[in-house]
PDB file of C-alpha atoms in Angstrom:
ATOM      1  CA  MET A  21      96.421-112.543  50.433  1.00 75.00           C
ATOM      2  CA  VAL A  22      98.252-110.464  47.830  1.00 88.00           C
ATOM      3  CA  SER A  23      96.735-106.995  47.949  1.00 91.00           C
ATOM      4  CA  ALA A  24      96.187-104.991  44.785  1.00 94.00           C
ATOM      5  CA  ARG A  25      99.070-102.661  45.634  1.00 92.00           C
ATOM      6  CA  ASP A  26     101.475-105.591  45.875  1.00 93.00           C
ATOM      7  CA  ASN A  27     100.166-107.681  43.000  1.00 95.00           C
ATOM      8  CA  PRO A  28     103.032-108.068  40.495  1.00 95.00           C
ATOM      9  CA  TYR A  29     100.502-107.960  37.659  1.00 96.00           C
ATOM     10  CA  SER A  30      98.812-104.696  38.732  1.00 96.00           C
ATOM     11  CA  SER A  31      97.997-102.430  35.798  1.00 94.00           C
ATOM     12  CA  ASP A  32     100.593 -99.810  36.714  1.00 93.00           C
ATOM     13  CA  ARG A  33     103.339-102.444  36.625  1.00 95.00           C
ATOM     14  CA  VAL A  34     102.077-103.992  33.391  1.00 94.00           C
ATOM     15  CA  LEU A  35     101.849-100.556  31.739  1.00 92.00           C
ATOM     16  CA  ARG A  36     105.487 -99.912  32.565  1.00 92.00           C
ATOM     17  CA  VAL A  37     106.422-102.801  30.271  1.00 92.00           C
ATOM     18  CA  ARG A  38     106.738-101.222  26.850  1.00 90.00           C
ATOM     19  CA  TYR A  39     106.421-102.658  23.354  1.00 92.00           C
ATOM     20  CA  ARG A  40     109.349-104.844  22.372  1.00 89.00           C
ATOM     21  CA  PHE A  41     110.804-102.686  19.608  1.00 88.00           C
ATOM     22  CA  HIS A  42     114.449-102.226  18.710  1.00 86.00           C
ATOM     23  CA  ALA A  43     116.196 -99.306  17.023  1.00 86.00           C
ATOM     24  CA  ASP A  44     116.026-101.096  13.665  1.00 92.00           C
ATOM     25  CA  ASP A  45     112.295-101.646  14.084  1.00 93.00           C
ATOM     26  CA  TRP A  46     111.748 -97.962  14.812  1.00 93.00           C
ATOM     27  CA  ALA A  47     113.835 -96.935  11.813  1.00 92.00           C
ATOM     28  CA  ARG A  48     111.816 -99.264   9.596  1.00 94.00           C
ATOM     29  CA  LEU A  49     108.491 -98.021  10.961  1.00 95.00           C
ATOM     30  CA  ILE A  50     109.403 -94.359  10.520  1.00 93.00           C
ATOM     31  CA  ALA A  51     110.697 -95.046   6.991  1.00 94.00           C
ATOM     32  CA  THR A  52     107.445 -96.791   6.081  1.00 95.00           C
ATOM     33  CA  LEU A  53     105.437 -93.960   7.580  1.00 95.00           C
ATOM     34  CA  THR A  54     107.411 -91.392   5.601  1.00 94.00           C
ATOM     35  CA  ARG A  55     107.025 -93.412   2.405  1.00 96.00           C
ATOM     36  CA  HIS A  56     103.248 -93.342   2.883  1.00 96.00           C
ATOM     37  CA  HIS A  57     103.181 -89.555   3.435  1.00 96.00           C
ATOM     38  CA  GLY A  58     102.725 -89.853   7.185  1.00 96.00           C
ATOM     39  CA  ARG A  59      99.745 -92.196   6.989  1.00 97.00           C
ATOM     40  CA  GLY A  60      99.717 -95.700   8.404  1.00 97.00           C
ATOM     41  CA  ALA A  61      98.117 -98.344  10.612  1.00 97.00           C
ATOM     42  CA  LEU A  62      99.379-100.527  13.432  1.00 97.00           C
ATOM     43  CA  VAL A  63      97.418-103.740  13.016  1.00 97.00           C
ATOM     44  CA  GLY A  64      96.859-106.589  15.439  1.00 96.00           C
ATOM     45  CA  GLU A  65      94.434-108.612  17.490  1.00 95.00           C
ATOM     46  CA  LYS A  66      93.194-107.529  20.927  1.00 94.00           C
ATOM     47  CA  GLY A  67      95.929-107.591  23.526  1.00 94.00           C
ATOM     48  CA  SER A  68      98.752-107.645  21.008  1.00 95.00           C
ATOM     49  CA  GLY A  69     100.333-104.321  22.050  1.00 95.00           C
ATOM     50  CA  LYS A  70      98.970-101.920  19.429  1.00 96.00           C
ATOM     51  CA  THR A  71      98.050 -99.245  21.948  1.00 95.00           C
ATOM     52  CA  THR A  72     101.372 -99.568  23.748  1.00 95.00           C
ATOM     53  CA  LEU A  73     103.232 -99.185  20.465  1.00 96.00           C
ATOM     54  CA  LEU A  74     101.085 -96.181  19.523  1.00 97.00           C
ATOM     55  CA  GLU A  75     101.878 -94.545  22.886  1.00 96.00           C
ATOM     56  CA  ASP A  76     105.573 -95.180  22.336  1.00 95.00           C
ATOM     57  CA  LEU A  77     105.277 -93.649  18.862  1.00 96.00           C
ATOM     58  CA  ALA A  78     103.615 -90.589  20.418  1.00 96.00           C
ATOM     59  CA  ILE A  79     106.622 -90.144  22.709  1.00 94.00           C
ATOM     60  CA  ARG A  80     109.014 -90.413  19.743  1.00 94.00           C
ATOM     61  CA  LEU A  81     107.067 -87.903  17.669  1.00 94.00           C
ATOM     62  CA  ARG A  82     106.918 -85.446  20.573  1.00 94.00           C
ATOM     63  CA  GLN A  83     110.685 -85.779  20.981  1.00 93.00           C
ATOM     64  CA  GLU A  84     110.979 -84.811  17.306  1.00 92.00           C
ATOM     65  CA  GLY A  85     108.995 -81.648  18.014  1.00 94.00           C
ATOM     66  CA  ARG A  86     105.653 -82.801  16.659  1.00 95.00           C
ATOM     67  CA  GLN A  87     102.412 -81.622  18.202  1.00 96.00           C
ATOM     68  CA  VAL A  88     100.822 -84.977  19.029  1.00 97.00           C
ATOM     69  CA  THR A  89      97.123 -85.597  19.639  1.00 97.00           C
ATOM     70  CA  LEU A  90      96.250 -89.104  20.808  1.00 97.00           C
ATOM     71  CA  ILE A  91      92.554 -89.956  20.511  1.00 97.00           C
ATOM     72  CA  ARG A  92      91.369 -93.150  22.187  1.00 96.00           C
ATOM     73  CA  LEU A  93      88.253 -95.001  21.061  1.00 96.00           C
ATOM     74  CA  SER A  94      86.801 -98.115  22.616  1.00 93.00           C
ATOM     75  CA  ALA A  95      83.585-100.114  22.614  1.00 92.00           C
ATOM     76  CA  GLU A  96      82.406 -97.919  25.519  1.00 90.00           C
ATOM     77  CA  PHE A  97      83.469 -94.672  23.812  1.00 92.00           C
ATOM     78  CA  PRO A  98      83.277 -95.387  20.072  1.00 93.00           C
ATOM     79  CA  ARG A  99      83.238 -91.749  18.883  1.00 92.00           C
ATOM     80  CA  PRO A 100      85.912 -89.064  19.266  1.00 92.00           C
ATOM     81  CA  PRO A 101      85.154 -86.685  22.159  1.00 91.00           C
ATOM     82  CA  GLY A 102      83.510 -83.374  21.344  1.00 90.00           C
ATOM     83  CA  ALA A 103      86.790 -81.489  21.667  1.00 90.00           C
ATOM     84  CA  TYR A 104      87.816 -82.955  18.325  1.00 93.00           C
ATOM     85  CA  ASN A 105      85.451 -80.763  16.352  1.00 92.00           C
ATOM     86  CA  ARG A 106      85.730 -78.790  13.123  1.00 92.00           C
ATOM     87  CA  ALA A 107      87.819 -76.118  14.843  1.00 95.00           C
ATOM     88  CA  PHE A 108      90.302 -78.739  16.017  1.00 96.00           C
ATOM     89  CA  PHE A 109      90.719 -80.231  12.580  1.00 96.00           C
ATOM     90  CA  ALA A 110      90.893 -76.777  10.957  1.00 96.00           C
ATOM     91  CA  SER A 111      93.806 -75.915  13.249  1.00 97.00           C
ATOM     92  CA  LEU A 112      95.939 -78.875  12.155  1.00 97.00           C
ATOM     93  CA  THR A 113      99.214 -78.198  10.368  1.00 97.00           C
ATOM     94  CA  PRO A 114     101.976 -80.390   8.924  1.00 96.00           C
ATOM     95  CA  ARG A 115     103.643 -80.212  12.360  1.00 97.00           C
ATOM     96  CA  ASP A 116     100.686 -82.069  13.882  1.00 97.00           C
ATOM     97  CA  ALA A 117     100.461 -85.817  14.384  1.00 97.00           C
ATOM     98  CA  VAL A 118      97.019 -87.283  14.973  1.00 98.00           C
ATOM     99  CA  LEU A 119      97.107 -90.758  16.519  1.00 98.00           C
ATOM    100  CA  LEU A 120      93.821 -92.648  16.665  1.00 97.00           C
ATOM    101  CA  ASP A 121      93.626 -95.730  18.886  1.00 97.00           C
ATOM    102  CA  GLY A 122      90.787 -98.082  17.952  1.00 96.00           C
ATOM    103  CA  ALA A 123      89.968 -96.944  14.407  1.00 97.00           C
ATOM    104  CA  GLU A 124      87.812-100.045  13.900  1.00 95.00           C
ATOM    105  CA  GLN A 125      85.235 -98.414  16.183  1.00 96.00           C
ATOM    106  CA  LEU A 126      84.383 -95.884  13.474  1.00 96.00           C
ATOM    107  CA  ARG A 127      81.933 -96.877  10.788  1.00 94.00           C
ATOM    108  CA  LEU A 128      83.265 -96.544   7.263  1.00 94.00           C
ATOM    109  CA  LEU A 129      81.663 -93.192   6.481  1.00 94.00           C
ATOM    110  CA  THR A 130      82.666 -91.745   9.852  1.00 94.00           C
ATOM    111  CA  TRP A 131      86.189 -92.993   9.292  1.00 96.00           C
ATOM    112  CA  LEU A 132      86.368 -91.481   5.807  1.00 95.00           C
ATOM    113  CA  ARG A 133      85.183 -88.146   7.204  1.00 95.00           C
ATOM    114  CA  PHE A 134      87.743 -88.348  10.013  1.00 96.00           C
ATOM    115  CA  ARG A 135      90.533 -89.105   7.552  1.00 96.00           C
ATOM    116  CA  TRP A 136      89.478 -86.215   5.308  1.00 96.00           C
ATOM    117  CA  ARG A 137      89.304 -83.766   8.194  1.00 96.00           C
ATOM    118  CA  ALA A 138      92.761 -84.817   9.406  1.00 97.00           C
ATOM    119  CA  ARG A 139      94.303 -84.253   5.956  1.00 96.00           C
ATOM    120  CA  ARG A 140      96.273 -81.187   7.069  1.00 96.00           C
ATOM    121  CA  ALA A 141      98.100 -83.123   9.798  1.00 97.00           C
ATOM    122  CA  GLY A 142     101.611 -84.252   8.974  1.00 97.00           C
ATOM    123  CA  PHE A 143     100.921 -87.669  10.452  1.00 97.00           C
ATOM    124  CA  LEU A 144      97.810 -89.783  10.835  1.00 98.00           C
ATOM    125  CA  VAL A 145      98.478 -93.128  12.487  1.00 98.00           C
ATOM    126  CA  VAL A 146      95.785 -95.504  13.685  1.00 98.00           C
ATOM    127  CA  THR A 147      95.543 -98.824  15.469  1.00 97.00           C
ATOM    128  CA  THR A 148      93.047-101.309  14.148  1.00 97.00           C
ATOM    129  CA  HIS A 149      92.266-105.001  14.292  1.00 95.00           C
ATOM    130  CA  ARG A 150      92.324-105.495  10.536  1.00 92.00           C
ATOM    131  CA  ALA A 151      94.435-104.023   7.763  1.00 92.00           C
ATOM    132  CA  GLY A 152      92.818-101.838   5.129  1.00 90.00           C
ATOM    133  CA  ARG A 153      92.036 -98.395   6.489  1.00 90.00           C
ATOM    134  CA  LEU A 154      95.558 -97.015   6.044  1.00 96.00           C
ATOM    135  CA  PRO A 155      98.812 -98.507   4.718  1.00 96.00           C
ATOM    136  CA  LEU A 156     100.208-101.172   7.015  1.00 96.00           C
ATOM    137  CA  LEU A 157     103.016 -99.812   9.182  1.00 96.00           C
ATOM    138  CA  HIS A 158     103.471-102.766  11.497  1.00 95.00           C
ATOM    139  CA  ARG A 159     101.607-105.909  12.411  1.00 96.00           C
ATOM    140  CA  CYS A 160     101.621-106.582  16.158  1.00 96.00           C
ATOM    141  CA  THR A 161     101.913-110.288  16.903  1.00 95.00           C
ATOM    142  CA  THR A 162     102.230-112.306  20.072  1.00 96.00           C
ATOM    143  CA  SER A 163     103.627-115.682  21.062  1.00 96.00           C
ATOM    144  CA  PRO A 164     104.003-117.846  24.159  1.00 96.00           C
ATOM    145  CA  ALA A 165     107.668-116.828  24.237  1.00 96.00           C
ATOM    146  CA  LEU A 166     106.710-113.142  24.304  1.00 95.00           C
ATOM    147  CA  LEU A 167     104.271-113.830  27.150  1.00 96.00           C
ATOM    148  CA  CYS A 168     107.049-115.585  29.043  1.00 96.00           C
ATOM    149  CA  ASN A 169     109.325-112.629  28.415  1.00 95.00           C
ATOM    150  CA  LEU A 170     106.753-110.094  29.669  1.00 95.00           C
ATOM    151  CA  VAL A 171     106.148-112.125  32.812  1.00 96.00           C
ATOM    152  CA  SER A 172     109.874-112.194  33.384  1.00 95.00           C
ATOM    153  CA  SER A 173     109.963-108.393  33.021  1.00 94.00           C
ATOM    154  CA  LEU A 174     107.500-108.246  35.899  1.00 96.00           C
ATOM    155  CA  GLY A 175     109.858-110.230  38.103  1.00 95.00           C
ATOM    156  CA  GLN A 176     107.835-113.428  37.821  1.00 95.00           C
ATOM    157  CA  SER A 177     108.308-116.666  35.937  1.00 94.00           C
ATOM    158  CA  LEU A 178     106.306-119.145  33.888  1.00 94.00           C
ATOM    159  CA  THR A 179     107.326-122.531  32.596  1.00 94.00           C
ATOM    160  CA  THR A 180     107.132-123.083  28.863  1.00 94.00           C
ATOM    161  CA  GLU A 181     104.131-125.357  29.362  1.00 95.00           C
ATOM    162  CA  GLU A 182     102.321-122.795  31.532  1.00 95.00           C
ATOM    163  CA  SER A 183     103.071-120.084  29.026  1.00 95.00           C
ATOM    164  CA  VAL A 184     101.752-122.105  26.082  1.00 96.00           C
ATOM    165  CA  ALA A 185      98.595-123.129  27.957  1.00 96.00           C
ATOM    166  CA  LEU A 186      97.879-119.575  29.131  1.00 96.00           C
ATOM    167  CA  TYR A 187      98.542-118.192  25.672  1.00 97.00           C
ATOM    168  CA  GLN A 188      96.203-120.683  24.036  1.00 96.00           C
ATOM    169  CA  ARG A 189      93.507-120.149  26.661  1.00 97.00           C
ATOM    170  CA  HIS A 190      93.405-116.449  25.784  1.00 97.00           C
ATOM    171  CA  ARG A 191      93.959-116.949  22.047  1.00 96.00           C
ATOM    172  CA  GLY A 192      97.063-114.795  22.022  1.00 96.00           C
ATOM    173  CA  ASN A 193      95.537-111.876  23.950  1.00 96.00           C
ATOM    174  CA  LEU A 194      98.413-111.064  26.288  1.00 96.00           C
ATOM    175  CA  ARG A 195      96.451-108.431  28.201  1.00 94.00           C
ATOM    176  CA  GLU A 196      93.874-111.031  29.216  1.00 95.00           C
ATOM    177  CA  ALA A 197      96.597-113.571  29.979  1.00 96.00           C
ATOM    178  CA  LEU A 198      98.252-111.110  32.371  1.00 96.00           C
ATOM    179  CA  ARG A 199      94.872-110.410  33.973  1.00 95.00           C
ATOM    180  CA  GLU A 200      94.452-114.112  34.639  1.00 96.00           C
ATOM    181  CA  LEU A 201      97.849-114.117  36.303  1.00 96.00           C
ATOM    182  CA  TYR A 202      96.702-111.129  38.384  1.00 96.00           C
ATOM    183  CA  ASP A 203      93.677-113.112  39.538  1.00 94.00           C
ATOM    184  CA  GLN A 204      95.808-116.139  40.323  1.00 93.00           C
ATOM    185  CA  GLN A 205      98.006-113.983  42.547  1.00 93.00           C
ATOM    186  CA  ALA A 206      94.997-112.435  44.269  1.00 91.00           C
ATOM    187  CA  LYS A 207      92.740-115.457  44.684  1.00 85.00           C
ATOM    188  CA  ASN A 208      93.942-116.482  48.141  1.00 62.00           C
ATOM    189  CA  ASN A 209      91.503-114.078  49.697  1.00 47.00           C
ATOM    190  CA  THR A 210      88.638-114.170  52.155  1.00 41.00           C
ATOM    191  CA  PRO A 211      85.482-112.369  51.005  1.00 39.00           C
ATOM    192  CA  LEU A 212      85.114-110.218  54.097  1.00 41.00           C
ATOM    193  CA  LEU A 213      85.295-106.482  54.691  1.00 44.00           C
ATOM    194  CA  SER A 214      87.026-105.371  57.841  1.00 43.00           C
ATOM    195  CA  PHE A 215      88.023-102.065  59.387  1.00 44.00           C
ATOM    196  CA  PRO A 216      90.785-101.936  61.961  1.00 47.00           C
ATOM    197  CA  ALA A 217      89.373-101.361  65.425  1.00 46.00           C
ATOM    198  CA  LEU A 218      88.847 -97.653  66.050  1.00 46.00           C
ATOM    199  CA  ASN A 219      90.698 -97.793  69.343  1.00 43.00           C
ATOM    200  CA  ALA A 220      93.696 -99.540  67.813  1.00 37.00           C
TER     201      ALA A 220
ATOM    202  CA  MET B 153     121.415 -84.862  35.208  1.00 41.00           C
ATOM    203  CA  LYS B 154     123.871 -85.325  38.054  1.00 47.00           C
ATOM    204  CA  ASN B 155     123.754 -83.732  41.482  1.00 50.00           C
ATOM    205  CA  CYS B 156     119.949 -83.571  41.532  1.00 66.00           C
ATOM    206  CA  GLU B 157     118.446 -84.444  44.826  1.00 90.00           C
ATOM    207  CA  LEU B 158     114.990 -84.013  46.187  1.00 95.00           C
ATOM    208  CA  GLY B 159     113.791 -85.097  49.608  1.00 95.00           C
ATOM    209  CA  LEU B 160     110.369 -85.189  51.197  1.00 96.00           C
ATOM    210  CA  PHE B 161     110.074 -86.455  54.775  1.00 94.00           C
ATOM    211  CA  SER B 162     107.617 -86.406  57.618  1.00 92.00           C
ATOM    212  CA  GLY B 163     109.063 -84.783  60.696  1.00 76.00           C
ATOM    213  CA  ASN B 164     108.685 -87.795  62.939  1.00 79.00           C
ATOM    214  CA  ASP B 165     108.861 -90.644  60.403  1.00 82.00           C
ATOM    215  CA  ARG B 166     105.118 -91.231  60.682  1.00 89.00           C
ATOM    216  CA  THR B 167     103.504 -93.013  57.757  1.00 92.00           C
ATOM    217  CA  ALA B 168      99.935 -93.240  59.099  1.00 94.00           C
ATOM    218  CA  TYR B 169      97.482 -90.409  59.789  1.00 96.00           C
ATOM    219  CA  LYS B 170      93.864 -89.818  60.688  1.00 95.00           C
ATOM    220  CA  PRO B 171      91.449 -87.548  58.789  1.00 96.00           C
ATOM    221  CA  GLY B 172      91.703 -83.945  59.948  1.00 96.00           C
ATOM    222  CA  GLU B 173      95.259 -84.320  61.213  1.00 95.00           C
ATOM    223  CA  THR B 174      97.972 -82.042  59.911  1.00 95.00           C
ATOM    224  CA  LEU B 175     100.605 -83.584  57.712  1.00 95.00           C
ATOM    225  CA  VAL B 176     103.883 -81.728  58.166  1.00 94.00           C
ATOM    226  CA  LEU B 177     106.601 -82.438  55.632  1.00 96.00           C
ATOM    227  CA  SER B 178     110.193 -81.330  55.369  1.00 95.00           C
ATOM    228  CA  VAL B 179     111.301 -80.455  51.859  1.00 96.00           C
ATOM    229  CA  LEU B 180     114.929 -80.580  50.741  1.00 96.00           C
ATOM    230  CA  TRP B 181     116.304 -79.810  47.305  1.00 95.00           C
ATOM    231  CA  ALA B 182     119.761 -79.683  45.758  1.00 94.00           C
ATOM    232  CA  LEU B 183     119.615 -78.982  42.033  1.00 92.00           C
ATOM    233  CA  PRO B 184     122.143 -77.749  39.449  1.00 91.00           C
ATOM    234  CA  VAL B 185     120.197 -74.517  38.988  1.00 91.00           C
ATOM    235  CA  LYS B 186     117.422 -72.702  40.798  1.00 92.00           C
ATOM    236  CA  PRO B 187     114.169 -74.477  39.954  1.00 93.00           C
ATOM    237  CA  ALA B 188     111.592 -72.557  37.938  1.00 93.00           C
ATOM    238  CA  SER B 189     108.954 -74.062  40.187  1.00 93.00           C
ATOM    239  CA  LEU B 190     108.924 -76.312  43.182  1.00 95.00           C
ATOM    240  CA  GLU B 191     105.686 -77.627  44.594  1.00 96.00           C
ATOM    241  CA  VAL B 192     104.302 -80.343  46.818  1.00 97.00           C
ATOM    242  CA  ARG B 193     101.097 -82.076  45.715  1.00 97.00           C
ATOM    243  CA  LEU B 194      98.866 -84.000  48.090  1.00 98.00           C
ATOM    244  CA  PHE B 195      96.944 -86.692  46.252  1.00 98.00           C
ATOM    245  CA  TRP B 196      95.434 -90.150  46.336  1.00 98.00           C
ATOM    246  CA  PHE B 197      95.707 -92.777  43.650  1.00 97.00           C
ATOM    247  CA  THR B 198      94.638 -96.336  42.985  1.00 97.00           C
ATOM    248  CA  ARG B 199      96.560 -99.446  42.102  1.00 95.00           C
ATOM    249  CA  GLY B 200      95.216-102.793  40.981  1.00 95.00           C
ATOM    250  CA  LYS B 201      93.743-104.759  38.132  1.00 94.00           C
ATOM    251  CA  GLY B 202      91.992-101.945  36.311  1.00 89.00           C
ATOM    252  CA  THR B 203      92.524 -98.400  35.153  1.00 88.00           C
ATOM    253  CA  GLU B 204      94.300 -96.184  37.659  1.00 90.00           C
ATOM    254  CA  ASP B 205      92.506 -93.234  39.217  1.00 94.00           C
ATOM    255  CA  VAL B 206      94.160 -90.194  40.764  1.00 96.00           C
ATOM    256  CA  GLU B 207      93.061 -86.923  42.347  1.00 97.00           C
ATOM    257  CA  VAL B 208      95.233 -84.068  43.530  1.00 97.00           C
ATOM    258  CA  VAL B 209      93.495 -82.573  46.573  1.00 97.00           C
ATOM    259  CA  ALA B 210      95.941 -79.796  47.509  1.00 97.00           C
ATOM    260  CA  THR B 211      99.091 -78.137  46.224  1.00 97.00           C
ATOM    261  CA  GLU B 212     101.661 -76.032  48.072  1.00 96.00           C
ATOM    262  CA  THR B 213     104.129 -73.934  46.102  1.00 96.00           C
ATOM    263  CA  ILE B 214     107.575 -73.403  47.586  1.00 95.00           C
ATOM    264  CA  ALA B 215     109.447 -70.181  46.932  1.00 92.00           C
ATOM    265  CA  ALA B 216     112.803 -71.598  45.877  1.00 90.00           C
ATOM    266  CA  ASN B 217     115.292 -68.750  45.661  1.00 89.00           C
ATOM    267  CA  ALA B 218     118.377 -70.920  45.317  1.00 93.00           C
ATOM    268  CA  PRO B 219     119.453 -74.195  43.682  1.00 93.00           C
ATOM    269  CA  ALA B 220     119.532 -75.826  47.100  1.00 95.00           C
ATOM    270  CA  GLY B 221     117.506 -75.293  50.204  1.00 95.00           C
ATOM    271  CA  GLU B 222     114.979 -76.595  52.638  1.00 95.00           C
ATOM    272  CA  ALA B 223     111.457 -75.712  53.615  1.00 95.00           C
ATOM    273  CA  SER B 224     108.459 -77.070  55.421  1.00 95.00           C
ATOM    274  CA  VAL B 225     104.916 -77.534  54.170  1.00 96.00           C
ATOM    275  CA  GLN B 226     101.779 -78.690  55.888  1.00 95.00           C
ATOM    276  CA  PHE B 227      98.423 -79.994  54.788  1.00 97.00           C
ATOM    277  CA  ALA B 228      95.186 -80.440  56.690  1.00 97.00           C
ATOM    278  CA  LEU B 229      94.271 -83.986  55.750  1.00 97.00           C
ATOM    279  CA  PRO B 230      90.760 -84.439  54.354  1.00 97.00           C
ATOM    280  CA  ALA B 231      88.035 -86.659  55.771  1.00 96.00           C
ATOM    281  CA  ALA B 232      88.146 -89.139  52.914  1.00 94.00           C
ATOM    282  CA  PRO B 233      88.817 -91.312  51.032  1.00 97.00           C
ATOM    283  CA  TYR B 234      90.451 -93.777  53.397  1.00 97.00           C
ATOM    284  CA  SER B 235      93.498 -95.810  52.466  1.00 97.00           C
ATOM    285  CA  PHE B 236      92.468 -99.367  51.739  1.00 96.00           C
ATOM    286  CA  SER B 237      93.634-102.522  50.013  1.00 95.00           C
ATOM    287  CA  GLY B 238      91.677-105.374  48.524  1.00 93.00           C
ATOM    288  CA  LYS B 239      92.542-107.922  45.932  1.00 92.00           C
ATOM    289  CA  LEU B 240      91.193-105.850  43.030  1.00 94.00           C
ATOM    290  CA  ILE B 241      92.067-102.319  44.080  1.00 95.00           C
ATOM    291  CA  SER B 242      94.158-100.389  46.586  1.00 96.00           C
ATOM    292  CA  LEU B 243      93.786 -96.698  47.359  1.00 97.00           C
ATOM    293  CA  LEU B 244      96.945 -94.979  48.498  1.00 97.00           C
ATOM    294  CA  TRP B 245      97.759 -91.476  49.683  1.00 97.00           C
ATOM    295  CA  ALA B 246     100.957 -89.654  48.881  1.00 97.00           C
ATOM    296  CA  ALA B 247     102.601 -86.276  48.706  1.00 97.00           C
ATOM    297  CA  GLU B 248     104.918 -85.586  45.815  1.00 97.00           C
ATOM    298  CA  LEU B 249     107.605 -82.943  45.490  1.00 97.00           C
ATOM    299  CA  VAL B 250     107.953 -81.846  41.865  1.00 95.00           C
ATOM    300  CA  ALA B 251     110.718 -79.607  40.512  1.00 94.00           C
ATOM    301  CA  GLU B 252     110.530 -78.001  37.088  1.00 90.00           C
ATOM    302  CA  PRO B 253     111.963 -77.944  34.525  1.00 85.00           C
ATOM    303  CA  GLY B 254     112.615 -81.614  34.066  1.00 80.00           C
ATOM    304  CA  ALA B 255     109.691 -82.938  36.072  1.00 81.00           C
ATOM    305  CA  ARG B 256     112.016 -84.331  38.728  1.00 89.00           C
ATOM    306  CA  SER B 257     110.078 -85.689  41.650  1.00 94.00           C
ATOM    307  CA  THR B 258     110.117 -87.660  44.852  1.00 96.00           C
ATOM    308  CA  ARG B 259     107.246 -89.095  46.803  1.00 95.00           C
ATOM    309  CA  PHE B 260     106.164 -89.704  50.401  1.00 96.00           C
ATOM    310  CA  GLU B 261     103.435 -92.331  50.810  1.00 96.00           C
ATOM    311  CA  PHE B 262     101.260 -92.662  53.873  1.00 96.00           C
ATOM    312  CA  ALA B 263      98.022 -94.226  55.098  1.00 96.00           C
ATOM    313  CA  LEU B 264      94.911 -92.183  55.927  1.00 97.00           C
ATOM    314  CA  SER B 265      92.090 -93.757  57.920  1.00 96.00           C
ATOM    315  CA  PRO B 266      90.200 -93.287  61.205  1.00 94.00           C
ATOM    316  CA  THR B 267      92.500 -95.786  62.872  1.00 90.00           C
ATOM    317  CA  GLY B 268      95.651 -94.519  61.247  1.00 82.00           C
ATOM    318  CA  ALA B 269      96.116 -97.843  59.492  1.00 89.00           C
ATOM    319  CA  GLU B 270      95.274 -98.974  56.005  1.00 92.00           C
ATOM    320  CA  ILE B 271      91.906-100.744  55.835  1.00 94.00           C
ATOM    321  CA  VAL B 272      92.352-104.239  54.496  1.00 92.00           C
ATOM    322  CA  LEU B 273      89.434-105.740  52.579  1.00 89.00           C
ATOM    323  CA  GLY B 274      89.109-109.441  53.053  1.00 76.00           C
ATOM    324  CA  LYS B 275      90.857-109.523  56.407  1.00 66.00           C
ATOM    325  CA  PRO B 276      88.687-110.788  59.274  1.00 58.00           C
ATOM    326  CA  ASN B 277      88.251-108.479  62.258  1.00 50.00           C
ATOM    327  CA  GLN B 278      90.714-109.254  64.953  1.00 39.00           C
TER     328      GLN B 278
END
């Protein structure tokens, strides 16, 4: 059996693989962001790397001396935590960057209120499944070749046929494709629970 | 940064312990300048398919008065949780030496369980 700690597709290993972005891509993204007065959206389907790219952007903005706040929304937690209250928004300055992951979770009116409250921040960048809430900064896309490349980064390999089939099975969601590979690695297991003998 | 070295070792090369035992670690550091802080954190963390979990259960601060030196720290190991591995999740114990500024670190991993060995889920009793 391949234990969780040794599984090459464990979440800690997958999270170490960052978004495939080059210096030119970063320059273009920052230029677009500046052109739109620090407002923009990273758009893409589930499992296309939006959150990873947003996290990488957070690192870049911190390195530039920005005060970065990354707010994560999901289907389980569709509203910003209570800490992001009026006082938080009132304290924002042009040095602040507010990054919102999962903007599609907010209903339109809630989103409009959020955007208004964050108006003092120098940057407001969101991830979302569909374009429209803020100017498009970058569209995250996937491909069987990218899946193959990510698997290679994890020290594993896929044939072109395997990569295409896996990609199609998960409709381009690379996160789910990598989870299937995790399960494939782990499936040679016996459903028993055992403790080593106490007198061992 | 060059010439930065951190070391964290158990005195007798043990990597498996039982709850309630004392974990004694040797700490070595050789840094370009005297560290602003040097501490050893005892913690457990998870690895696997899902979101990682981590909890620091104890911290020992080392009085580092020079860029290089050595010291010893010890921790009374808690009763739980045990180290285990299954196909979906593993729980691991470690101590980590962290030097600031720069967040330089090194880690010593070990197993904690009543038998002194990692519990393996899915492995038939022998």
